[in-house]
Amino acid sequence: MAAALSIFALATQAAALSLEDCDRTTHISHGGETDHVDYGEGRVGYAEWWSQEGVSRDLVVVECASGRSLRVRTHEERITDRLIPDRTRKASGIISEELRGSAALFSFERLATRLKPVGEDIEIAALTAEPCGCAALYPGLRGEKSAFEGGQ
């Protein structure tokens, strides 16, 4: 019995995700997730990228326990008729600055207001599925969200 538990423990450790595991292609060869960040206090971030017949980059911030998230488009070329110069660095700096403080003082609404000058299509939403970063770093905060299942 002890041997079976040891094997289970080793298998569980081997299956554990890291943020590096979360960098992945999600749409054949032209879309994915990258640049995962642990902001602490149950909050993670990442970038979603697209590069087929145009490019785009969205930054996403997630509170793992509640599933609340904010998405902002920081770069877009040849996706629509508009051009969004790459402002990913500037937006990342604003996000990091806002998230350095206490979770009790953080709000997605305030973050959205600060991001308006550098981003487009800002959306605050509630996720129903666990993102990879939350599965890797804060699996105990999944709650009722469906478990992260990996991908390509």
mmCIF file with all atom_site columns, C-alpha atoms in Angstrom, residues 11 20 26 32 37 50 61 72 79 99 107 111 113 124 132 138 146:
data_model
loop_
_atom_site.group_PDB
_atom_site.id
_atom_site.type_symbol
_atom_site.label_atom_id
_atom_site.label_alt_id
_atom_site.label_comp_id
_atom_site.label_asym_id
_atom_site.label_entity_id
_atom_site.label_seq_id
_atom_site.pdbx_PDB_ins_code
_atom_site.Cartn_x
_atom_site.Cartn_y
_atom_site.Cartn_z
_atom_site.occupancy
_atom_site.B_iso_or_equiv
_atom_site.pdbx_formal_charge
_atom_site.auth_seq_id
_atom_site.auth_comp_id
_atom_site.auth_asym_id
_atom_site.auth_atom_id
_atom_site.pdbx_PDB_model_num
ATOM 1  C CA . ALA A 1 11  ? 3.178   10.513 -10.795 1.00 0.00 ? 11  ALA A CA 1
ATOM 2  C CA . GLU A 1 20  ? 7.049   27.315 -18.554 1.00 0.00 ? 20  GLU A CA 1
ATOM 3  C CA . THR A 1 26  ? -3.164  26.702 -29.077 1.00 0.00 ? 26  THR A CA 1
ATOM 4  C CA . GLY A 1 32  ? -1.003  30.644 -28.468 1.00 0.00 ? 32  GLY A CA 1
ATOM 5  C CA . VAL A 1 37  ? 3.539   35.785 -14.867 1.00 0.00 ? 37  VAL A CA 1
ATOM 6  C CA . TRP A 1 50  ? -1.959  35.420 -33.129 1.00 0.00 ? 50  TRP A CA 1
ATOM 7  C CA . VAL A 1 61  ? -4.842  39.137 -15.964 1.00 0.00 ? 61  VAL A CA 1
ATOM 8  C CA . VAL A 1 72  ? -6.581  44.176 -23.305 1.00 0.00 ? 72  VAL A CA 1
ATOM 9  C CA . ILE A 1 79  ? -6.309  41.754 -38.545 1.00 0.00 ? 79  ILE A CA 1
ATOM 10 C CA . LEU A 1 99  ? -0.628  44.338 -9.085  1.00 0.00 ? 99  LEU A CA 1
ATOM 11 C CA . SER A 1 107 ? -9.666  46.329 -8.864  1.00 0.00 ? 107 SER A CA 1
ATOM 12 C CA . LEU A 1 111 ? -6.725  48.686 -14.026 1.00 0.00 ? 111 LEU A CA 1
ATOM 13 C CA . THR A 1 113 ? -9.005  52.887 -16.577 1.00 0.00 ? 113 THR A CA 1
ATOM 14 C CA . ILE A 1 124 ? -13.567 42.396 -17.851 1.00 0.00 ? 124 ILE A CA 1
ATOM 15 C CA . CYS A 1 132 ? -3.001  27.225 -17.202 1.00 0.00 ? 132 CYS A CA 1
ATOM 16 C CA . TYR A 1 138 ? -2.837  28.034 -7.552  1.00 0.00 ? 138 TYR A CA 1
ATOM 17 C CA . SER A 1 146 ? -13.660 23.492 -15.062 1.00 0.00 ? 146 SER A CA 1
#
